[in-house]
Amino acid sequence: MEHRIVGPGPYRATRLWNETVELFRARMPLRKHRCRFKSYEHCFTAAEAVDWLHELLRCSQNFGPEVTRKQTVQLLKKFLKNHVIEDIKGKWGQEDFEDNRHLYRFPPSSPLKPYPKKPPYQKDVIKFPEWNDPPPGTSQENIPVRPVVMNSEMWYKRHSIAIGEVPACRLVHRRQLTEAHVEEIWKSMTLSYLQKILGLDSLEEVLDIKLVNSKFIIHNVYSVSKQGVVILDDKSKELPHWVLSAMKCLANWPNCSDLKQPMYLGFEKDVFKTIADYYGHLKEPLLTFHLFDAFVSVLGLLQKEKMAVEAFQICCLLLPPENRRKLQLLMRMMARICLNKEMPPLCDGFGTRTLMVQTFSRCILCSKDEVDLDELLAARLVTFLMDNYQEILKVPLALQTSIEERVAHLRRVQIKYPGADMDITLSAPSFCRQISPEEFEYQRAYGSQEPLAALLEEVITDAKLSSKEKKKKLKQFQKSYPEVYQERFPTPESEALLFPEKPKPKPQLLMWALKKPFQPFQRTRSFRM
């Protein structure tokens, strides 16, 4: 009995239903049975169907070994209601299915469920704010962002203009990054991360992005306590104090005496019933109706535990803050009760872990349209949540870091060069690593001088520059950065070595210049007497 793994994607609940129905109809053993002195061919009893389907679901990686026999009976009731099976006399729909010896058979044709068709709507593509976008709002969102330290390449671009390496530029100040801009960035990048993890081309059939509130995401990231639990601004949406007190009592058992609660035989069962009644009467499940398909889709990644945890982290960020807080407190209580060996049995006939899943699965995950596999899918999700709740209910650090870098990048000044395209947005630089105090002092003293010294050496060794141009650039550099220049040329002699004086050629002497100049003939007096 092999059950194909149904991965993430739209309509996963419907695909699981069709897969289970096909396997049940194709492999359920059929044989001859007698009932009231009459024989029936190709049929099965209700108990045989429960046994076979229960084993199929437990061995399936889509549902897991946590499936109970009671859940299997509930699923067969839905099979009867949807005419997947019928009783031996051809009745179906209104009849009730029970775990007994009643005979059932497969109808001649059992159509599979069609995939629902959602009304088409235009996909709202969330555009990142660019440098010249008009501001959609007026208020400024005060969200903490990490400072970005310049590297050597950025220093080079900033200071190379002083020595004429790059053409002149102008600074373009980004228009004020408003609250609406920041919220759009958080919403868009969060949904993009979820879409990438699920491996989907679009989220439109898994999640209606119009219903995603970006304010919820930002609140769930930053408004948290030291324990990571969401802090609510509206105290009226808190858990009632009597429910919170009961949850603390069971979570910290057997220290209930510290909470000054009355103790008697069966006290813990009454406390648990109080909590179960409150969560059982919620108007909407904690994971909300409109996120049902998204969480069910993530269930297809449970074979890849790390990816499933990351996807659940992002989905839980989309919850309203009050729902996320209630879920955090509930999962922490459930996990502590299951790990507490001193906790007395809270129910006869059920183990503590099974009781937690059966009691709270419906108040955590449920479909508004009553999907046929609600109970099985909810039990599978709650089981995974209990085992990984500490990781799942953390803020995904990679997502937070990426968005903060994006916001910091858009708040910085842009350098505009002649002919450059203003619409091209450079990726934000990565964060710096933590350094020691000694390394910080060294970088503060020499960090900015090293790239300038390298730039000076480039000018010195540039063979394409004439001596006149090189002298001009060095003079500009000396004027802008005298300390760096002084370190490279500490004495005038070291600077003179760069431009050695060439010996002046002696003027050529003409032959006629060696002779005496022409003088007129003068009669001289004879020495002879």
Coordinates of C-alpha atoms in Angstrom, one line a residue:
M1 CA 0.0 0.0 0.0
E2 CA 2.1 2.9 -1.3
H3 CA 0.8 6.4 -0.9
R4 CA 2.3 8.9 -3.3
I5 CA 3.8 12.0 -1.6
V6 CA 1.7 15.1 -2.4
G7 CA 4.0 18.1 -2.3
P8 CA 3.3 21.7 -1.8
G9 CA 1.1 23.7 -4.2
P10 CA -2.4 24.9 -4.8
Y11 CA -5.4 22.7 -3.9
R12 CA -3.3 20.3 -1.9
A13 CA -6.3 19.2 0.2
T14 CA -8.2 18.2 -2.9
R15 CA -5.2 16.4 -4.4
L16 CA -4.8 14.4 -1.2
W17 CA -8.5 13.5 -1.2
N18 CA -8.4 12.3 -4.8
E19 CA -5.2 10.3 -4.1
T20 CA -6.7 8.6 -1.0
V21 CA -10.0 7.8 -2.8
E22 CA -8.1 6.3 -5.8
L23 CA -6.0 4.1 -3.5
F24 CA -9.0 3.0 -1.4
R25 CA -11.1 2.0 -4.4
A26 CA -8.2 0.3 -6.2
R27 CA -6.8 -1.7 -3.3
M28 CA -9.4 -2.3 -0.7
P29 CA -9.9 -6.1 -0.5
L30 CA -13.4 -7.2 -1.7
R31 CA -15.0 -10.6 -1.1
K32 CA -18.2 -12.5 -0.7
H33 CA -20.3 -11.8 2.5
R34 CA -23.6 -13.2 3.8
C35 CA -26.2 -11.0 5.5
R36 CA -29.7 -12.2 6.6
F37 CA -29.5 -15.4 4.7
K38 CA -28.4 -13.6 1.5
S39 CA -25.0 -13.5 -0.2
Y40 CA -23.4 -10.4 -1.6
E41 CA -20.4 -10.3 -3.9
H42 CA -17.6 -7.8 -4.1
C43 CA -18.3 -6.0 -0.8
F44 CA -16.7 -5.4 2.6
T45 CA -17.7 -4.7 6.2
A46 CA -17.4 -1.3 7.9
A47 CA -14.8 -2.8 10.4
E48 CA -12.7 -4.2 7.5
A49 CA -12.8 -0.8 5.8
V50 CA -11.7 1.0 9.0
D51 CA -8.8 -1.5 9.5
W52 CA -7.5 -1.2 6.0
L53 CA -7.8 2.6 5.6
H54 CA -6.4 3.2 9.1
E55 CA -3.3 1.2 8.2
L56 CA -3.0 3.1 4.8
L57 CA -3.2 6.5 6.5
R58 CA -0.7 5.6 9.2
C59 CA 1.9 4.4 6.7
S60 CA 1.4 7.4 4.5
Q61 CA 4.0 10.2 4.8
N62 CA 1.2 12.7 3.9
F63 CA -0.6 11.9 7.2
G64 CA 1.7 9.9 9.6
P65 CA 1.4 7.5 12.4
E66 CA -0.6 9.9 14.6
V67 CA -3.8 9.1 12.8
T68 CA -6.3 7.5 15.1
R69 CA -9.0 4.9 14.4
K70 CA -11.7 7.5 15.4
Q71 CA -10.3 9.9 12.7
T72 CA -10.4 7.0 10.1
V73 CA -14.1 6.5 11.0
Q74 CA -14.8 10.2 10.5
L75 CA -13.1 10.0 7.0
L76 CA -15.2 7.0 6.0
K77 CA -18.4 8.9 7.1
K78 CA -17.3 11.6 4.6
F79 CA -16.7 8.8 2.0
L80 CA -20.3 7.7 2.4
K81 CA -21.6 11.2 2.3
N82 CA -19.8 11.9 -1.0
H83 CA -20.8 8.6 -2.5
V84 CA -17.3 7.1 -2.6
I85 CA -18.9 4.1 -0.9
E86 CA -22.6 3.0 -0.5
D87 CA -24.3 0.4 1.7
I88 CA -25.1 -2.9 0.2
K89 CA -28.6 -1.8 -0.8
G90 CA -27.3 1.3 -2.7
K91 CA -28.1 3.9 0.0
W92 CA -25.7 6.8 0.7
G93 CA -25.6 10.4 1.8
Q94 CA -28.0 10.4 4.8
E95 CA -26.9 7.1 6.4
D96 CA -24.4 7.1 9.2
F97 CA -21.2 5.1 9.1
E98 CA -20.2 3.1 12.2
D99 CA -17.4 0.8 13.0
N100 CA -19.4 -2.5 12.9
R101 CA -20.3 -5.5 10.6
H102 CA -22.5 -3.5 8.2
L103 CA -21.8 -4.3 4.6
Y104 CA -20.7 -1.6 2.0
R105 CA -19.6 -1.6 -1.6
F106 CA -18.2 0.7 -4.2
P107 CA -20.7 2.3 -6.6
P108 CA -20.1 1.8 -10.3
S109 CA -18.6 5.2 -10.7
S110 CA -17.1 7.5 -8.1
P111 CA -16.1 10.8 -9.6
L112 CA -13.1 12.5 -8.0
K113 CA -13.4 16.0 -6.6
P114 CA -12.9 18.7 -9.2
Y115 CA -10.3 21.4 -8.4
P116 CA -12.0 24.6 -7.2
K117 CA -12.0 27.5 -9.5
K118 CA -11.3 30.8 -7.8
P119 CA -12.6 34.0 -9.5
P120 CA -9.8 35.6 -11.4
Y121 CA -8.5 38.8 -10.0
Q122 CA -5.7 41.0 -11.1
K123 CA -2.4 40.2 -9.4
D124 CA -1.2 43.3 -7.5
V125 CA 2.5 43.3 -8.1
I126 CA 4.1 45.1 -5.2
K127 CA 6.8 47.5 -6.6
F128 CA 9.8 48.4 -4.6
P129 CA 10.1 52.2 -4.1
E130 CA 12.7 53.7 -6.4
W131 CA 14.8 56.8 -6.0
N132 CA 12.4 59.2 -7.8
D133 CA 9.0 57.6 -6.7
P134 CA 6.5 60.1 -5.2
P135 CA 5.9 59.3 -1.5
P136 CA 2.5 57.6 -0.9
G137 CA 2.4 58.8 2.7
T138 CA 3.6 61.5 5.0
S139 CA 4.7 59.8 8.2
Q140 CA 8.1 58.2 8.7
E141 CA 8.4 54.7 10.0
N142 CA 11.0 54.4 12.7
I143 CA 12.2 50.9 12.1
P144 CA 15.7 50.0 13.4
V145 CA 18.2 49.3 10.6
R146 CA 21.8 48.3 10.9
P147 CA 24.5 50.8 9.9
V148 CA 26.6 50.0 6.8
V149 CA 30.3 50.6 6.9
M150 CA 32.1 51.7 3.7
N151 CA 34.6 49.3 2.2
S152 CA 37.7 50.2 0.1
E153 CA 35.8 50.2 -3.2
M154 CA 33.3 52.8 -1.9
W155 CA 36.1 54.9 -0.6
Y156 CA 37.8 54.7 -4.0
K157 CA 34.6 55.9 -5.7
R158 CA 34.1 58.8 -3.2
H159 CA 37.7 60.1 -3.3
S160 CA 38.8 59.4 -6.8
I161 CA 37.0 62.5 -8.1
A162 CA 39.5 64.6 -6.1
I163 CA 42.3 63.6 -8.3
G164 CA 40.4 63.5 -11.6
E165 CA 40.0 59.7 -11.9
V166 CA 36.2 59.8 -12.6
P167 CA 34.0 62.5 -14.1
A168 CA 32.2 65.0 -11.9
C169 CA 29.1 63.8 -10.2
R170 CA 26.2 65.1 -8.1
L171 CA 24.5 63.7 -5.0
V172 CA 20.8 62.9 -5.4
H173 CA 18.9 62.6 -2.1
R174 CA 16.2 60.0 -2.0
R175 CA 12.8 61.2 -1.2
Q176 CA 11.7 60.4 2.3
L177 CA 11.1 56.7 2.8
T178 CA 7.6 56.7 4.3
E179 CA 5.7 54.2 6.4
A180 CA 3.8 53.0 3.4
H181 CA 7.1 52.4 1.5
V182 CA 8.5 50.4 4.4
E183 CA 5.3 48.3 4.7
E184 CA 5.3 47.5 1.0
I185 CA 8.9 46.3 1.2
W186 CA 8.2 44.0 4.2
K187 CA 5.1 42.6 2.5
S188 CA 6.6 42.0 -0.9
M189 CA 9.9 40.5 0.3
T190 CA 8.1 38.2 2.9
L191 CA 5.8 36.8 0.2
S192 CA 8.7 36.4 -2.2
Y193 CA 10.6 34.3 0.4
L194 CA 7.5 32.1 0.9
Q195 CA 7.0 31.6 -2.8
K196 CA 10.7 30.7 -3.3
I197 CA 10.6 28.1 -0.5
L198 CA 7.4 26.5 -1.8
G199 CA 8.8 26.5 -5.3
L200 CA 5.6 28.0 -6.9
D201 CA 5.3 30.3 -9.8
S202 CA 2.7 32.3 -8.0
L203 CA 1.0 32.4 -4.6
E204 CA -2.4 33.5 -6.0
E205 CA -4.0 30.0 -5.7
V206 CA -2.5 29.4 -2.3
L207 CA -2.9 32.8 -0.7
D208 CA -4.8 36.0 -1.4
I209 CA -2.1 38.7 -1.0
K210 CA -4.8 41.3 -0.7
L211 CA -5.6 39.9 2.8
V212 CA -2.0 40.0 4.0
N213 CA -1.5 42.9 6.4
S214 CA 2.1 44.2 6.4
K215 CA 1.6 45.9 9.8
F216 CA 1.1 42.5 11.3
I217 CA 4.4 41.3 9.9
I218 CA 6.3 44.3 11.3
H219 CA 4.6 44.0 14.7
N220 CA 5.4 40.3 14.9
V221 CA 9.1 41.0 14.2
Y222 CA 9.8 43.9 16.5
S223 CA 7.2 43.9 19.3
V224 CA 8.3 40.9 21.2
S225 CA 9.4 40.1 24.7
K226 CA 12.8 38.6 25.8
Q227 CA 11.2 35.2 25.5
G228 CA 10.1 35.9 21.9
V229 CA 6.4 36.2 22.6
V230 CA 4.5 38.9 20.9
I231 CA 3.5 42.0 23.0
L232 CA 0.1 43.4 22.2
D233 CA -0.6 47.1 22.1
D234 CA -4.3 46.5 22.6
K235 CA -4.6 44.8 26.0
S236 CA -8.3 44.0 25.4
K237 CA -7.2 41.3 22.9
E238 CA -5.1 39.5 25.6
L239 CA -6.1 36.1 26.9
P240 CA -8.5 36.3 29.8
H241 CA -6.6 36.3 33.1
W242 CA -8.3 33.1 34.3
V243 CA -7.3 31.2 31.1
L244 CA -3.7 32.5 31.3
S245 CA -3.6 31.4 35.0
A246 CA -4.9 28.0 34.1
M247 CA -2.3 27.6 31.3
K248 CA 0.5 28.6 33.7
C249 CA -0.7 26.1 36.2
L250 CA -0.5 23.1 33.8
A251 CA 2.7 24.4 32.1
N252 CA 4.5 24.6 35.5
W253 CA 3.0 21.5 37.1
P254 CA 3.6 20.4 40.0
N255 CA 4.3 23.9 41.1
C256 CA 0.6 24.8 41.0
S257 CA 0.7 25.6 44.7
D258 CA 2.8 28.6 43.9
L259 CA -0.2 30.0 42.0
K260 CA -2.4 29.6 45.1
Q261 CA -4.9 27.4 43.3
P262 CA -7.1 24.9 45.2
M263 CA -5.8 21.3 45.0
Y264 CA -8.1 18.2 45.0
L265 CA -8.3 14.9 43.2
G266 CA -8.8 15.5 39.5
F267 CA -8.0 19.2 39.8
E268 CA -5.6 19.1 36.7
K269 CA -8.4 17.6 34.6
D270 CA -10.8 20.4 35.4
V271 CA -8.1 23.0 34.7
F272 CA -7.3 21.4 31.3
K273 CA -11.1 21.3 30.5
T274 CA -11.3 25.0 31.2
I275 CA -8.5 25.8 28.7
A276 CA -9.9 23.4 26.1
D277 CA -13.4 25.0 26.4
Y278 CA -12.0 28.5 25.8
Y279 CA -10.0 27.6 22.7
G280 CA -12.8 25.4 21.4
H281 CA -15.2 28.4 21.3
L282 CA -12.9 30.7 19.3
K283 CA -14.7 32.3 16.3
E284 CA -11.8 31.6 14.0
P285 CA -8.9 29.1 14.2
L286 CA -5.6 30.6 15.4
L287 CA -4.1 30.1 11.9
T288 CA -7.1 32.0 10.4
F289 CA -9.4 30.8 7.6
H290 CA -7.6 32.7 4.8
L291 CA -4.2 31.2 5.6
F292 CA -5.6 27.6 5.6
D293 CA -4.4 26.7 2.0
A294 CA -1.0 28.2 2.7
F295 CA -0.4 26.1 5.8
V296 CA -1.7 23.0 4.1
S297 CA 0.6 23.6 1.2
V298 CA 3.6 23.8 3.6
L299 CA 2.6 20.4 5.0
G300 CA 3.9 19.0 1.7
L301 CA 7.4 19.9 2.8
L302 CA 7.5 17.9 6.0
Q303 CA 9.9 15.4 4.4
K304 CA 12.4 18.3 4.1
E305 CA 12.3 19.4 7.8
K306 CA 14.5 22.5 7.4
M307 CA 12.5 23.9 4.5
A308 CA 9.2 23.2 6.3
V309 CA 10.4 25.0 9.4
E310 CA 11.4 28.1 7.3
A311 CA 8.1 28.1 5.4
F312 CA 6.1 27.8 8.7
Q313 CA 8.2 30.6 10.2
I314 CA 7.1 33.0 7.3
C315 CA 3.5 31.8 7.4
C316 CA 3.2 32.5 11.1
L317 CA 4.6 36.0 10.6
L318 CA 1.4 36.7 8.5
L319 CA -0.9 36.0 11.5
P320 CA -2.6 38.8 13.4
P321 CA -0.4 39.6 16.5
E322 CA -3.1 38.4 18.9
N323 CA -3.4 35.1 17.1
R324 CA 0.4 34.6 17.1
R325 CA 0.6 35.4 20.8
K326 CA -2.2 32.9 21.7
L327 CA -0.5 30.2 19.5
Q328 CA 2.9 30.8 21.1
L329 CA 1.4 30.4 24.7
L330 CA -0.7 27.4 23.7
M331 CA 2.2 25.5 22.0
R332 CA 4.5 26.2 24.9
M333 CA 1.9 24.8 27.3
M334 CA 1.3 21.7 25.2
A335 CA 5.0 20.9 24.8
R336 CA 5.6 21.3 28.5
I337 CA 2.7 19.0 29.4
C338 CA 3.9 16.3 27.0
L339 CA 7.4 16.4 28.4
N340 CA 6.4 16.5 32.1
K341 CA 6.6 13.0 33.5
E342 CA 5.0 14.0 36.8
M343 CA 1.8 15.2 35.1
P344 CA -1.1 12.9 36.0
P345 CA -3.2 11.5 33.1
L346 CA -5.5 14.1 31.8
C347 CA -7.9 11.7 30.1
D348 CA -8.6 8.0 30.5
G349 CA -7.9 6.0 27.4
F350 CA -5.7 8.6 25.6
G351 CA -2.0 9.3 25.9
T352 CA -1.0 12.9 26.8
R353 CA 0.4 13.6 23.4
T354 CA -2.6 12.2 21.5
L355 CA -4.9 14.1 23.8
M356 CA -3.1 17.4 23.0
V357 CA -3.4 16.9 19.3
Q358 CA -7.0 15.8 19.4
T359 CA -8.1 18.6 21.7
F360 CA -6.5 21.6 20.1
S361 CA -6.0 20.6 16.4
R362 CA -9.3 22.1 15.3
C363 CA -8.9 25.4 17.1
I364 CA -5.4 25.8 15.4
L365 CA -6.2 24.8 11.8
C366 CA -9.6 24.5 10.2
S367 CA -11.1 25.4 6.8
K368 CA -14.1 27.7 6.6
D369 CA -15.6 25.5 3.8
E370 CA -15.2 22.3 5.9
V371 CA -12.7 20.5 3.7
D372 CA -13.0 16.7 3.9
L373 CA -9.5 16.1 5.3
D374 CA -9.5 18.9 7.9
E375 CA -9.0 16.7 10.9
L376 CA -6.2 14.7 9.4
L377 CA -4.3 17.7 8.1
A378 CA -4.8 19.6 11.4
A379 CA -3.5 16.7 13.4
R380 CA -0.4 16.4 11.1
L381 CA 0.3 20.1 11.5
V382 CA -0.2 20.3 15.3
T383 CA 2.1 17.3 15.7
F384 CA 4.9 19.0 13.7
L385 CA 4.3 22.3 15.6
M386 CA 4.7 20.6 19.0
D387 CA 8.0 19.0 18.0
N388 CA 9.4 22.2 16.4
Y389 CA 7.5 25.1 18.0
Q390 CA 10.6 26.9 19.4
E391 CA 12.1 27.2 15.9
I392 CA 8.8 27.8 14.0
L393 CA 7.7 30.7 16.2
K394 CA 11.0 32.5 16.0
V395 CA 11.5 35.4 13.6
P396 CA 13.4 34.2 10.5
L397 CA 16.7 36.0 10.8
A398 CA 17.7 35.7 7.1
L399 CA 14.4 37.4 6.0
Q400 CA 14.7 40.2 8.7
T401 CA 18.4 40.9 7.7
S402 CA 17.6 41.0 4.0
I403 CA 14.7 43.5 4.5
E404 CA 16.7 45.7 6.8
E405 CA 19.5 45.9 4.3
R406 CA 17.0 46.9 1.6
V407 CA 15.5 49.6 3.8
A408 CA 19.0 50.9 4.7
H409 CA 20.0 51.0 1.0
L410 CA 17.0 53.0 0.0
R411 CA 17.6 55.6 2.8
R412 CA 21.1 56.4 1.6
V413 CA 22.2 59.1 -0.8
Q414 CA 22.8 58.2 -4.4
I415 CA 25.7 59.4 -6.5
K416 CA 24.6 60.5 -10.0
Y417 CA 27.1 60.4 -12.8
P418 CA 26.5 62.0 -16.2
G419 CA 24.7 59.5 -18.4
A420 CA 24.1 57.0 -15.6
D421 CA 20.7 55.3 -15.4
M422 CA 18.9 56.4 -12.3
D423 CA 16.5 53.5 -12.5
I424 CA 19.2 50.9 -11.9
T425 CA 19.2 50.0 -8.2
L426 CA 22.3 48.5 -6.8
S427 CA 22.1 45.7 -4.4
A428 CA 22.6 46.6 -0.8
P429 CA 26.0 45.8 0.7
S430 CA 26.3 43.0 3.2
F431 CA 26.7 43.5 6.9
C432 CA 30.1 43.7 8.5
R433 CA 31.4 41.1 10.9
Q434 CA 32.1 41.8 14.5
I435 CA 35.7 42.8 15.2
S436 CA 38.0 43.1 18.2
P437 CA 38.7 46.5 19.8
E438 CA 42.3 46.3 18.6
E439 CA 41.3 45.7 15.0
F440 CA 38.8 48.5 15.3
E441 CA 41.5 51.0 16.4
Y442 CA 43.7 49.9 13.6
Q443 CA 40.9 50.3 11.0
R444 CA 40.0 53.7 12.4
A445 CA 43.6 54.8 12.0
Y446 CA 44.6 53.2 8.8
G447 CA 41.3 51.9 7.2
S448 CA 40.7 55.0 5.1
Q449 CA 44.4 55.6 4.3
E450 CA 45.1 52.2 2.7
P451 CA 42.7 52.6 -0.3
L452 CA 44.0 56.2 -0.7
A453 CA 47.6 55.0 -0.7
A454 CA 46.8 52.4 -3.3
L455 CA 45.2 55.1 -5.4
L456 CA 48.3 57.2 -5.1
E457 CA 50.5 54.3 -6.2
E458 CA 48.3 53.8 -9.3
V459 CA 48.9 57.5 -10.3
I460 CA 52.6 57.1 -9.7
T461 CA 52.9 53.9 -11.8
D462 CA 50.6 55.0 -14.6
A463 CA 52.8 54.9 -17.7
K464 CA 50.1 56.5 -19.9
L465 CA 50.3 59.8 -18.1
S466 CA 52.9 62.4 -19.2
S467 CA 55.1 64.0 -16.6
K468 CA 53.2 67.2 -16.8
E469 CA 49.8 65.4 -16.2
K470 CA 51.3 63.3 -13.4
K471 CA 52.7 66.3 -11.6
K472 CA 49.3 68.0 -11.8
K473 CA 47.4 65.0 -10.4
L474 CA 50.0 64.6 -7.6
K475 CA 49.7 68.2 -6.7
Q476 CA 45.9 67.8 -6.5
F477 CA 46.3 64.7 -4.3
Q478 CA 48.8 66.5 -2.0
K479 CA 46.4 69.3 -1.5
S480 CA 43.4 67.0 -0.7
Y481 CA 45.3 64.4 1.4
P482 CA 48.5 65.8 2.7
E483 CA 49.0 63.1 5.3
V484 CA 48.9 60.3 2.8
Y485 CA 51.1 62.2 0.4
Q486 CA 53.6 63.0 3.2
E487 CA 53.9 59.3 4.2
R488 CA 54.7 58.4 0.6
F489 CA 57.1 61.3 0.0
P490 CA 58.6 62.2 3.4
T491 CA 61.4 64.3 1.9
P492 CA 61.8 66.5 -1.1
E493 CA 64.5 64.1 -2.3
S494 CA 62.1 61.2 -2.4
E495 CA 59.8 63.2 -4.5
A496 CA 62.6 64.3 -6.7
L497 CA 63.5 60.7 -7.4
L498 CA 60.1 60.3 -9.2
F499 CA 61.0 63.1 -11.6
P500 CA 64.8 63.1 -12.1
E501 CA 66.1 66.2 -13.8
K502 CA 67.5 65.5 -17.2
P503 CA 71.0 67.1 -17.9
K504 CA 70.7 70.1 -20.2
P505 CA 72.5 69.5 -23.6
K506 CA 75.4 71.9 -24.2
P507 CA 75.0 74.1 -27.2
Q508 CA 76.9 73.0 -30.3
L509 CA 80.0 75.2 -31.2
L510 CA 80.3 76.2 -34.8
M511 CA 83.6 76.1 -36.6
W512 CA 83.5 79.7 -37.5
A513 CA 82.9 80.7 -33.9
L514 CA 86.4 79.4 -33.0
K515 CA 88.0 81.9 -35.4
K516 CA 88.7 85.5 -34.7
P517 CA 86.1 87.9 -35.9
F518 CA 86.9 89.7 -39.2
Q519 CA 88.8 92.8 -38.6
P520 CA 89.6 95.5 -41.2
F521 CA 93.2 95.7 -42.6
Q522 CA 95.3 98.1 -40.7
R523 CA 98.7 99.2 -41.8
T524 CA 101.1 98.5 -39.1
R525 CA 104.4 100.1 -38.5
S526 CA 107.4 98.2 -39.7
F527 CA 109.8 97.0 -37.1
R528 CA 112.6 97.4 -39.5
M529 CA 114.3 100.6 -39.3

